XYZ file of C-alpha atoms in Angstrom:
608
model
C 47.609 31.884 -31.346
C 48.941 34.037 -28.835
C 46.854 36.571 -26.838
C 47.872 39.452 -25.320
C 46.158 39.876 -21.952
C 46.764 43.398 -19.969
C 49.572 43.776 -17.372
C 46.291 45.526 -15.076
C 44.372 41.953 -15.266
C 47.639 39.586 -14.826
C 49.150 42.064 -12.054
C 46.657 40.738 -9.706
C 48.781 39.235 -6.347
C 49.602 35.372 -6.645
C 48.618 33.410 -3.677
C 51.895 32.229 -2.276
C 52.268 28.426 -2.117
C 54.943 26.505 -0.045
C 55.667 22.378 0.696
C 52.727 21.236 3.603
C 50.216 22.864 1.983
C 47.141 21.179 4.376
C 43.917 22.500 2.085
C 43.657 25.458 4.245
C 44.275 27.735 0.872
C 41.527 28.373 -1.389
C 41.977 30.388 -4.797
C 39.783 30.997 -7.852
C 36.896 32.830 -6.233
C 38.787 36.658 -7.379
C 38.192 36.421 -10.520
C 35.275 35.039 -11.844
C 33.508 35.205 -15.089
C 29.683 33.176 -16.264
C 29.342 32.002 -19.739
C 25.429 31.053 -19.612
C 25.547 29.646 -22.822
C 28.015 26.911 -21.597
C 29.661 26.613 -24.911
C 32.825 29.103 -24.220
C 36.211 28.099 -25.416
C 39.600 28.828 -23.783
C 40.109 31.559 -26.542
C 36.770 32.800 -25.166
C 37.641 33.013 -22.200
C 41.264 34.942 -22.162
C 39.120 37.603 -24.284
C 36.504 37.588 -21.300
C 39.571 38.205 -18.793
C 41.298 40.712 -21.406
C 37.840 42.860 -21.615
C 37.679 42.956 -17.628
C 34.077 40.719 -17.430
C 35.817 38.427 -14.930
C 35.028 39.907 -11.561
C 35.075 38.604 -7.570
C 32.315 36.073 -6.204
C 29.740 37.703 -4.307
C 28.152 35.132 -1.417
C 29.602 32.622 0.578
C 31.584 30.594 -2.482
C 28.403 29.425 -3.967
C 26.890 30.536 -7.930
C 23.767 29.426 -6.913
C 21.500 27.451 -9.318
C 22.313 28.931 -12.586
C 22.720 27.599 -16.392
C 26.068 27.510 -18.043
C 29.468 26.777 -17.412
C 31.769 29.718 -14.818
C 35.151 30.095 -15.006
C 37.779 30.993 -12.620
C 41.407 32.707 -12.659
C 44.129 32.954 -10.175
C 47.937 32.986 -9.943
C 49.761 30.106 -7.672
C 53.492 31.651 -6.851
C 56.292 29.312 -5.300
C 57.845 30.557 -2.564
C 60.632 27.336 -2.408
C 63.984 26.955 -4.118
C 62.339 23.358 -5.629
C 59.939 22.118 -7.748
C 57.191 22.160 -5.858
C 54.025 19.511 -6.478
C 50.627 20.128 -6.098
C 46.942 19.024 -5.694
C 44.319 21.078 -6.395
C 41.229 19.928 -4.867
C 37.762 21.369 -6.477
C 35.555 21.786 -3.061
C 32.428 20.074 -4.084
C 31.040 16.922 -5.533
C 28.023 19.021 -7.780
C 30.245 19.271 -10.656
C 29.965 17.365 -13.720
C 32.463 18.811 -15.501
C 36.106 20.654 -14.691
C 38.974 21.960 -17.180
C 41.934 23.172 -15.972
C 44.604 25.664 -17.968
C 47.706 26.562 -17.164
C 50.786 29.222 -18.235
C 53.696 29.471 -16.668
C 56.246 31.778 -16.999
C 58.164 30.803 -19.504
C 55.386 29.456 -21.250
C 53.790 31.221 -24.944
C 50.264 30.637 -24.230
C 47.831 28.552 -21.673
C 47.533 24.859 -22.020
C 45.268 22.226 -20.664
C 46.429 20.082 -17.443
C 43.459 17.902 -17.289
C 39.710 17.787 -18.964
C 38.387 15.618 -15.997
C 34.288 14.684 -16.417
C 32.196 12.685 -13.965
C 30.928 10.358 -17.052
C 33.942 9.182 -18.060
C 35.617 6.146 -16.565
C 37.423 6.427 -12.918
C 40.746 5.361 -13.864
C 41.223 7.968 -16.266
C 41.682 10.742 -13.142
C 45.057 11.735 -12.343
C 44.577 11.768 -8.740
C 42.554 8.749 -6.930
C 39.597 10.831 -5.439
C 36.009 11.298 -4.890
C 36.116 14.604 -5.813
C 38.025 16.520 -8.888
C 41.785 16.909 -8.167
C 44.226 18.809 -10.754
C 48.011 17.783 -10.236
C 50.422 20.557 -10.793
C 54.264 21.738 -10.960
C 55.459 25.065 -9.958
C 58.916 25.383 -10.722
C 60.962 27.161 -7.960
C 60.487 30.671 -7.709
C 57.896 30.349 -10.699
C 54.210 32.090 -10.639
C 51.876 30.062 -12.616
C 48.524 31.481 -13.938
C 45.791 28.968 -14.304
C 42.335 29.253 -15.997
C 39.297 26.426 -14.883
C 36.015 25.824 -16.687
C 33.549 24.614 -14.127
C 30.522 22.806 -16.173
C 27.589 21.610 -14.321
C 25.382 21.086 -17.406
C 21.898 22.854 -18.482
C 21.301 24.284 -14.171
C 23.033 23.631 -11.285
C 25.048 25.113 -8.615
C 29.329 25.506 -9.136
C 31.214 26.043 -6.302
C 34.198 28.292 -8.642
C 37.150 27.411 -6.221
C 40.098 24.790 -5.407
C 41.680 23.648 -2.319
C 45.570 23.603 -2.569
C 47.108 20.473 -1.141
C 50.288 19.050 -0.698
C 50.062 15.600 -2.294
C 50.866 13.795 0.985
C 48.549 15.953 2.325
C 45.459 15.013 0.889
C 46.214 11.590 0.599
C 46.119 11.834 4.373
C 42.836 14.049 4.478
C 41.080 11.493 1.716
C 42.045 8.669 3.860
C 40.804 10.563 7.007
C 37.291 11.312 5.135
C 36.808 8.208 3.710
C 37.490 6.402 7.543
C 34.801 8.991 9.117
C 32.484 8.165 6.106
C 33.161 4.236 6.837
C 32.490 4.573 10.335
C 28.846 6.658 9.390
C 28.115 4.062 6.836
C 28.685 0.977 9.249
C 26.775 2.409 12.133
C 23.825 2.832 9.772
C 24.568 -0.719 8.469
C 24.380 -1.625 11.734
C 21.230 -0.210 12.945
C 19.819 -1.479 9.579
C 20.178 -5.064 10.442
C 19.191 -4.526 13.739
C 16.235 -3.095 12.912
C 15.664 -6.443 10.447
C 16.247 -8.562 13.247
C 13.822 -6.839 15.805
C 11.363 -6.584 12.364
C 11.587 -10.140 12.163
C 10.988 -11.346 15.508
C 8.405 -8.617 16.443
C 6.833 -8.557 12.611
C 6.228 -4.752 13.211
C 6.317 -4.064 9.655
C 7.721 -0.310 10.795
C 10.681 -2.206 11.548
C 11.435 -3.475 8.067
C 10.347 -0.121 6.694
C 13.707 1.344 8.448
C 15.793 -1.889 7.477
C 15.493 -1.044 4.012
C 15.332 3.185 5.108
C 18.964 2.945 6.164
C 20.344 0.453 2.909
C 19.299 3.598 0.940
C 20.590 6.048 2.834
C 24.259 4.453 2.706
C 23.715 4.538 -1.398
C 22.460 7.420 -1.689
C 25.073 9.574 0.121
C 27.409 7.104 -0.974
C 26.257 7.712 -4.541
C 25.850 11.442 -3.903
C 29.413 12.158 -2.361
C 31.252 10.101 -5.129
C 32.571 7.231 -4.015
C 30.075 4.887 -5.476
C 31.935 5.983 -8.450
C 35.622 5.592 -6.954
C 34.778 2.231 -5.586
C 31.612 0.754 -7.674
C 30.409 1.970 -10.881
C 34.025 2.541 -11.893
C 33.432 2.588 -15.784
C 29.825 3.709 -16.113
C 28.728 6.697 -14.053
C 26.223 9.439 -14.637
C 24.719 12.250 -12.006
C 21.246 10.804 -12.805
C 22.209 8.011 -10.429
C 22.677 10.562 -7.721
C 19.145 11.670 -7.998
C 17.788 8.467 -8.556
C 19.229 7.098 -5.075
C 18.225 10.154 -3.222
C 14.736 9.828 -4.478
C 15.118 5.986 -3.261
C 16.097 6.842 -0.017
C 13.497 9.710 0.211
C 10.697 7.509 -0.708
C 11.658 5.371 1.338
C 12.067 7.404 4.449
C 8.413 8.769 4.115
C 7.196 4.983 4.014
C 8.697 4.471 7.349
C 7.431 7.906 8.669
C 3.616 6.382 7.950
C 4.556 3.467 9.048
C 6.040 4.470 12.206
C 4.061 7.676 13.142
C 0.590 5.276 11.845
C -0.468 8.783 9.860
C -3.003 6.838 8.192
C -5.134 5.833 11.303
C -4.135 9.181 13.704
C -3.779 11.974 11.584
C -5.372 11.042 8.048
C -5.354 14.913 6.546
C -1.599 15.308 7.477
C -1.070 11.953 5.816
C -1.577 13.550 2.475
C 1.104 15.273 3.091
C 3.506 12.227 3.162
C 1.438 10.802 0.228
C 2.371 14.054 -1.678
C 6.141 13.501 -0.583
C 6.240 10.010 -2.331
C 4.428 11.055 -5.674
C 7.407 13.952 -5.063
C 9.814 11.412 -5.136
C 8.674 8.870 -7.432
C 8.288 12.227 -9.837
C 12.355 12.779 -9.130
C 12.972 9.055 -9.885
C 11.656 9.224 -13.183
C 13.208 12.430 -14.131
C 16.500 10.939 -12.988
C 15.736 8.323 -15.279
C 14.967 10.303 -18.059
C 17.883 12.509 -17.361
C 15.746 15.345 -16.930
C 17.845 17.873 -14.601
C 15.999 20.681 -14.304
C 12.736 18.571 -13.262
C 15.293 16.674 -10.734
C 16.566 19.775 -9.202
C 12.903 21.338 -8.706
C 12.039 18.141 -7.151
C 14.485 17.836 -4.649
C 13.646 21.363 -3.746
C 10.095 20.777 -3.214
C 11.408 17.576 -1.419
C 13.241 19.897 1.140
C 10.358 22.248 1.488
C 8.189 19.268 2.418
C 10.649 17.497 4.734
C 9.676 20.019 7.934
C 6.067 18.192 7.655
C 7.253 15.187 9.338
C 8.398 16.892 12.134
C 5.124 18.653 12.527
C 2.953 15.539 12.191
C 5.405 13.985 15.103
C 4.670 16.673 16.847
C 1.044 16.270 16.766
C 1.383 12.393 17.651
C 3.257 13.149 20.862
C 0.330 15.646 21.677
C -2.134 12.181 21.111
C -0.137 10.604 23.384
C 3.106 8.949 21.398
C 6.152 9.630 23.393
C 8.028 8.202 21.075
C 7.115 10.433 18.066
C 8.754 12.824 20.426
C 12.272 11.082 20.000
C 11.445 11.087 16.361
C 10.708 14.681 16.237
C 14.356 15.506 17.661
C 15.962 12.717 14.744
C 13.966 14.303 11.967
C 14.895 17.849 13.550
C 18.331 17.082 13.504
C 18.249 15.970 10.183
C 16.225 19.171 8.729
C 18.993 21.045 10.592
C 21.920 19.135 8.743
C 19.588 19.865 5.288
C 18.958 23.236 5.613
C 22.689 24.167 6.670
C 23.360 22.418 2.803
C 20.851 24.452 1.188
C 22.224 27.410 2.719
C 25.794 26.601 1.518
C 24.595 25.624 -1.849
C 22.590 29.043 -2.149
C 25.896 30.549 -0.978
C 24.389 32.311 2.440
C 27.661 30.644 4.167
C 30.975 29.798 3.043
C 31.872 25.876 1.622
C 34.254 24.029 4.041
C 34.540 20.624 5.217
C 32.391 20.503 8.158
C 29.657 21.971 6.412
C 30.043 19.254 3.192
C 29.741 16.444 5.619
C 27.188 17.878 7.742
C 24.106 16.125 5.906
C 25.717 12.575 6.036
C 26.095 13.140 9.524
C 23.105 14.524 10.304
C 21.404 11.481 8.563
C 23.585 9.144 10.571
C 21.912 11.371 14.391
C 19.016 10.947 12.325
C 19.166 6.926 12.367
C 20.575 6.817 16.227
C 18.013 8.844 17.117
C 14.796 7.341 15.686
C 16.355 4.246 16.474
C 15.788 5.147 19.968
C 12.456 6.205 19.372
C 12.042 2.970 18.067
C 13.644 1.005 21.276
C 10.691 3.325 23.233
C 7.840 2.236 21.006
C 9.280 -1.755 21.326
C 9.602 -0.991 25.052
C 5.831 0.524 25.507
C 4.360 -2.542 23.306
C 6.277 -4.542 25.680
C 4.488 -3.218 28.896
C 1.505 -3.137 27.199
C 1.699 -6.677 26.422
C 2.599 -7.127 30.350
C 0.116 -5.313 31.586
C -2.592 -7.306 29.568
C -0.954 -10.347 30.208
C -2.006 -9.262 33.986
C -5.169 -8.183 33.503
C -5.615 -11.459 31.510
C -4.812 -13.794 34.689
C -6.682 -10.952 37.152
C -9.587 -11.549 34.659
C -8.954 -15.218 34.947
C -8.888 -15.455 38.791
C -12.184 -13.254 39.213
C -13.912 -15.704 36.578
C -13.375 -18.747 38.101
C -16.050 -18.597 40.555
C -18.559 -17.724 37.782
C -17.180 -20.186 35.459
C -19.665 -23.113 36.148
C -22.481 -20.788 36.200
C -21.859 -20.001 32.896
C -21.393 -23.502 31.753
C -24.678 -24.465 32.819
C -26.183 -21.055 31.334
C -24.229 -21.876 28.174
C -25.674 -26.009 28.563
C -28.975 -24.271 28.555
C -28.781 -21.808 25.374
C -26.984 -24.999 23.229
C -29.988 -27.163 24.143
C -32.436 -24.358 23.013
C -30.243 -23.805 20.389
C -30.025 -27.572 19.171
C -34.486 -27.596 20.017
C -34.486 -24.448 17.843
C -32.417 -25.591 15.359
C -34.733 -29.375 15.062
C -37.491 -27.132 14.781
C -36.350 -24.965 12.083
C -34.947 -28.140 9.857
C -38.400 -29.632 10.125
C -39.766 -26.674 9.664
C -40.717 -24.625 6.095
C -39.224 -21.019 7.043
C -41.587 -19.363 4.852
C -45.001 -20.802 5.961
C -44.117 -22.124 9.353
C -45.600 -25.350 8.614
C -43.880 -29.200 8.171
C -41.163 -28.949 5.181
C -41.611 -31.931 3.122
C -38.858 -33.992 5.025
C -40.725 -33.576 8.356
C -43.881 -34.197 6.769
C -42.820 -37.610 5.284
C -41.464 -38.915 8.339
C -44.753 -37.608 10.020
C -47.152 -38.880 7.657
C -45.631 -42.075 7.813
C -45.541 -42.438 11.659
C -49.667 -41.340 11.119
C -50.746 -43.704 8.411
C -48.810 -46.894 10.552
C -50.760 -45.969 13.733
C -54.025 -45.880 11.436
C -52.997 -49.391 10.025
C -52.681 -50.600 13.843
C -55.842 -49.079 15.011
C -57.716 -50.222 11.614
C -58.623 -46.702 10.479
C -58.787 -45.415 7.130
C -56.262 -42.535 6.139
C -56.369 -40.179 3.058
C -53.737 -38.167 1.520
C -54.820 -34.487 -0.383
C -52.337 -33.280 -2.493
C -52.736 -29.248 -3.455
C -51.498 -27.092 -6.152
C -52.613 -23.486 -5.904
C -53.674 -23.212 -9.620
C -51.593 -20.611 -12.313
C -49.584 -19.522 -9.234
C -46.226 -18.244 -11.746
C -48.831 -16.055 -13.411
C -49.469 -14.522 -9.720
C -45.364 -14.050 -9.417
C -44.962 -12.634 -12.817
C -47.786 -10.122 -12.927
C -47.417 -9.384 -8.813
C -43.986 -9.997 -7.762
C -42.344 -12.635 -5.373
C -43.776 -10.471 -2.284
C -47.244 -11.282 -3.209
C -46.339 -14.852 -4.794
C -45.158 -15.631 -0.971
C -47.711 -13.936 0.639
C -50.467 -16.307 -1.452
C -48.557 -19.484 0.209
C -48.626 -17.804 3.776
C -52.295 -17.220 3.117
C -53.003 -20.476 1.548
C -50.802 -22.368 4.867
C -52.934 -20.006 7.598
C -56.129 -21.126 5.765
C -55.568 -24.847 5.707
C -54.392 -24.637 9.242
C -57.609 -23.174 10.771
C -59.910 -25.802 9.116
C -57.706 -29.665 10.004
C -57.450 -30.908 13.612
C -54.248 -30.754 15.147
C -53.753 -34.623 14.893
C -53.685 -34.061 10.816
C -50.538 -33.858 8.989
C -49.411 -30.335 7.196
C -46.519 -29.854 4.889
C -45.286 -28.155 2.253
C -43.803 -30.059 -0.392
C -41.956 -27.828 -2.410
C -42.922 -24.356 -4.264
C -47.012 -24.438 -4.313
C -47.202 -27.924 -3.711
C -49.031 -28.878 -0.232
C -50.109 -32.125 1.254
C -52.099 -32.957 4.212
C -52.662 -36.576 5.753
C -56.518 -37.202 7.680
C -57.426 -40.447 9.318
C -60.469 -39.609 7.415
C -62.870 -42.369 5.424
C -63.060 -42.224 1.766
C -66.503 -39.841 1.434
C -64.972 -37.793 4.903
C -61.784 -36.812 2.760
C -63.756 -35.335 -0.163
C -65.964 -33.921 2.111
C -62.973 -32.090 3.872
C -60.859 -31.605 0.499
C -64.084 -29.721 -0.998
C -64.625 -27.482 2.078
C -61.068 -26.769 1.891
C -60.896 -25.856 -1.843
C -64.054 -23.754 -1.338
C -61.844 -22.092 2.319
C -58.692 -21.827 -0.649
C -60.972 -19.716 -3.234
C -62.105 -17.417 -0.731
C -58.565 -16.038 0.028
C -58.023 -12.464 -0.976
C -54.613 -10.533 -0.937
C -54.507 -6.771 -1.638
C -52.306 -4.966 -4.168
C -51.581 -1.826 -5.542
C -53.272 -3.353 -8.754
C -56.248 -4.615 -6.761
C -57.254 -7.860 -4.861
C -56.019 -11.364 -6.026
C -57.783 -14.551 -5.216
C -56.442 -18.159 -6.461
C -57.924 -21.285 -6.518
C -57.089 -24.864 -5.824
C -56.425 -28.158 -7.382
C -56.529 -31.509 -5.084
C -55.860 -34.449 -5.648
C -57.231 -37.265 -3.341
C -55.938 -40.802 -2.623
C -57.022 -43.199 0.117
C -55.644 -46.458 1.791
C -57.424 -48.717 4.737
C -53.921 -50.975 4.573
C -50.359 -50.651 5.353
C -48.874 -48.561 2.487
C -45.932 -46.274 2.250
C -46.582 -42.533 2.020
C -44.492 -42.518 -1.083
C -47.112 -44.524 -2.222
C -49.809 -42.775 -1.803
C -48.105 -39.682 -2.421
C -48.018 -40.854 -5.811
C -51.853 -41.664 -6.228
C -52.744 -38.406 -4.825
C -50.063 -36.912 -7.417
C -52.077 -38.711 -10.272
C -55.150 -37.378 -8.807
C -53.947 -33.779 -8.615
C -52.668 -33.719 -12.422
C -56.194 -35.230 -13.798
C -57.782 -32.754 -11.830
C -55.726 -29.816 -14.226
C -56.564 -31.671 -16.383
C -59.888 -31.111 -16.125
C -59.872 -27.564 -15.822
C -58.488 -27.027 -12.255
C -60.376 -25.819 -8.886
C -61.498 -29.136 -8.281
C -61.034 -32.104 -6.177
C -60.303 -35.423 -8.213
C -60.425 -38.742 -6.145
C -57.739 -40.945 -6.805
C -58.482 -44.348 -9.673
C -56.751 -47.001 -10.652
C -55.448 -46.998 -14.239
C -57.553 -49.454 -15.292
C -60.405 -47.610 -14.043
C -59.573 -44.541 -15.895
C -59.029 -46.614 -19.063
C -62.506 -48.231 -18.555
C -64.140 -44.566 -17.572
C -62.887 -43.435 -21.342
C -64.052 -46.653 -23.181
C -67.465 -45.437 -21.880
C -67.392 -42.021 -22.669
C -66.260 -43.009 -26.330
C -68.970 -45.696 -26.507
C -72.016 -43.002 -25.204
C -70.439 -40.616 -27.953
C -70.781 -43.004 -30.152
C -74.638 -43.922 -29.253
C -75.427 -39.914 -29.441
C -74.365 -39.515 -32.606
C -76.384 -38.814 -35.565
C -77.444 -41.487 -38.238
């Protein structure tokens, strides 16, 4: 269907187009018209253009972040005798979708020239380029009247204009870009792996941190400025990926800034900061995941409001003394500055042109040279550093070598105490002080040989302080220890020093005398009476124990196993028999014949 459109609106002047047409032209910012809902058709918009809602761009060339679709008219007149061919170039890469319209002068209505989208596969473009390009035909003398729908989906920002090229021409210019880009890339491929190589021999893990720093930074502007999708993802491309590599690359930048700038250990508030920067980033990774936009576009705004911070805390590092965080502050500076100059051209506070569109790739690539150098500086001062202790080290060396056989001898001296100490503490029971039971066996046996050569009687007294868990359960450990310190101090005051001590285990004693057989009961009873007069305070009151001993004796050569064991036997008859007593030690026959006559006067006493 054929719509009429005013002679007022078409009258408009045509921008005058020749052969070496060098991008220098730009059209389709006169007339400009914003369909929020994104949905417009082409019938849609002539009736826009036929009403009068299409007016001029205000700002620099930029919508700004808006929602919806914008479109664009403008009139292309040939000023040659020829057919004329040309390439219209849209300016920026933020697009993901572009529609072009065209009517010519001997042409009925407006009809599509190319419905180009950044989803669909490469090959299908008309023109091999990063960015949108529209072929076109003016015949000669003809003024053509175009009409593009520039789509950037739910919010973004549309930059409503085209560059007009000769073919030849921005062949050349693509070729030119793509060389400059190359050259940015390598450099930061090459400072990448040097910075692996230094990582690896140095294992400064800051090092690695920027290895891996400048592999995202080549995908991500890569990614960003399309030629991921010219050259890579060829079949399969979405703008999530764009977000997702930038939020790569930014995450991984503020990993290296901790690293390098050691935020955690110098300036731990500011570091929250950085951490805040990461969750930033991780938070735009997922949304690009999801395919979230507008979450991705608030996130890479906060990312760019936070960005200045890392100047700031290299700032305060130099003040501590870094000189190389200095360096770094310039890099990061530079690259803020490359940033900002995108945000303002994206806002539309200054016009789009070529410098300004590569400006951020090549302010990252300063960026990398730059910290790089910081980098050489910090290698260089751990270097000296290194030196410098190295001489100290030998200066140290040289001044101790005069003192160095003192100290052997002093050290000689402390590992023979030591080794004394250390004797006396495996012979000795670390609670009581006393024997433990392995020095009192080899003791006790040294003892009861000498007695055997010098024909002198020796006894063995084994003691068990009586119901002595009860005094742990009711009192605690504390006390329960206390009892055995007590119990060791009280023994100790009443044998000679010739006598052998030692605790066996838990509350089991044993003490060796060169005592006769009536001396040793003697002693073990004024012991056990010593043992029951032993009070301990508590918060619940005083607590006494008693004693059980068991006795054994030997006027030939016998082990002290031996007669450990007798006095054992002797110790559990005396529980037996009610505890707090001393029980001499008897054969088992003897105690077989002692109940034989118990039974037989039981049996005499008992009633007819």
């Amino acid at each position: 269907m054929l719509l009429l459109i005013p002679v007022s609106v078409l009258a408009q002047v045509a921008t005058s187009v020749g052969y070496g047409e060098e991008g220098g032209q730009r059209t389709g910012q006169a007339r400009i018209w914003h369909d929020p809902s994104g949905q417009a058709t082409l019938a849609d918009a002539l009736a826009a253009l036929e009403s009068g809602s299409f007016s001029p761009l205000a700002g620099g060339g930029s919508t700004g972040l808006q929602q919806g679709s914008y479109w664009s008219y403008f009139e292309l007149h040939n000023t040659q005798q020829q057919i004329l061919p040309l390439h219209l170039e849209y300016v920026d890469h933020q697009l993901i979708r572009l529609q072009a319209f065209a009517r010519g002068e001997s042409a009925a209505d407006f009809h599509e020239l190319v419905d180009l989208a950044m989803g669909e596969p490469f090959a299908l473009r008309p023109v091999f380029h990063n960015r949108f390009v529209v072929p076109v035909e003016l015949s000669p003398g003809e003024t053509v009247k175009f009409l593009v729908r520039y789509d950037s989906e739910e919010a973004g920002f549309v930059f409503p204009s085209m560059r007009i090229w000769a073919p030849d021409a921005l062949s050349k210019s693509h070729t030119g870009e793509t060389a400059i880009l190359a050259f940015l890339f390598g450099g930061i491929a090459l400072i990448s792996l040097f910075s692996l190589i230094v990582g690896i021999t140095t294992g400064d893990s800051s090092f690695f941190a920027y290895f891996v720093y400048g592999i995202s930074k080549i995908v991500a502007w890569g990614t960003i400025l399309g030629f991921t999708h010219q050259y890579v993802l060829q079949q399969d491309f979405h703008w999530s990926y764009m977000s997702a590599t930038g939020a790569v690359s930014i995450l991984c930048g503020v990993i290296f800034d901790r690293l390098f700038l050691q935020t955690r250990k110098y300036t731990p508030r500011l570091d929250y900061i950085l951490i805040l920067m990461m969750v930033n980033a991780g938070i735009l990774l997922v949304s690009a995941i999801l395919q979230i936009k507008t979450v991705a576009l608030i996130s890479i705004t906060l990312a760019l409001l936070l960005y200045p911070a890392s100047t700031v805390i290299a700032l305060v590092r130099w003040r501590q003394g870094s000189s190389e965080a200095a360096v770094f502050a310039v890099g990061w500076t530079l690259l803020l500055a490359g940033l900002f100059y995108q945000a303002l051209r994206d806002l539309g506070v200054v016009d789009h042109n070529l410098v300004n569109y590569y400006l951020p790739p090549l302010s990252s690539f300063v960026e990398m040279v730059t910290i790089m150098a910081a980098m050489g500086i910090k290698l260089r001062r751990v270097r000296l550093q290194a030196l410098e202790s190295e001489r100290q080290y030998r200066r140290h060396l040289e001044q101790s070598k005069v003192k160095l056989e003192g100290l052997v001898r002093a050290r000689t001296e402390e590992l023979e105490k030591a080794k004394q100490l250390a004797e006396i503490e495996a012979r000795t029971d670390p609670l009581t002080g006393i024997r433990n039971r392995r020095s009192f066996l080899a003791d006790a046996e040294l003892c009861i040989k000498r007695a055997y050569r010098q024909n002198e009687p020796a006894s063995l007294l084994m003691f068990d302080i009586d119901h002595f868990k009860s005094i742990n359960d009711e009192h605690g450990h504390g006390v329960g220890d206390e009892a055995l310190c007590k119990f060791s101090a009280a023994i100790q005051t009443k044998i000679r020093e010739t006598d052998v001590f030692g605790r066996l285990g838990g509350e089991e004693f044993a003490l060796l005398i060169t005592e006769s057989k009536p001396d040793s009961l003697h002693t073990a009873e004024r012991l056990r009476d010593a043992i029951a007069g032993i009070r301990l305070p508590t918060p619940a009151g005083e607590v006494s124990f008693t004693s059980s001993i068991g006795v054994a004796h030997s006027d030939k050569d016998i082990s002290v196993e031996q007669l450990m064991r007798q006095a054992d036997m002797a110790l559990y008859r005396a529980k037996q028999q009610g505890r707090n007593q001393v029980v001499d030690y008897a054969s088992p026959a003897d105690v077989a014949s002692d109940r034989r006559v118990t039974a037989a006067d039981s049996v005499d006493v008992e009633p007819a």
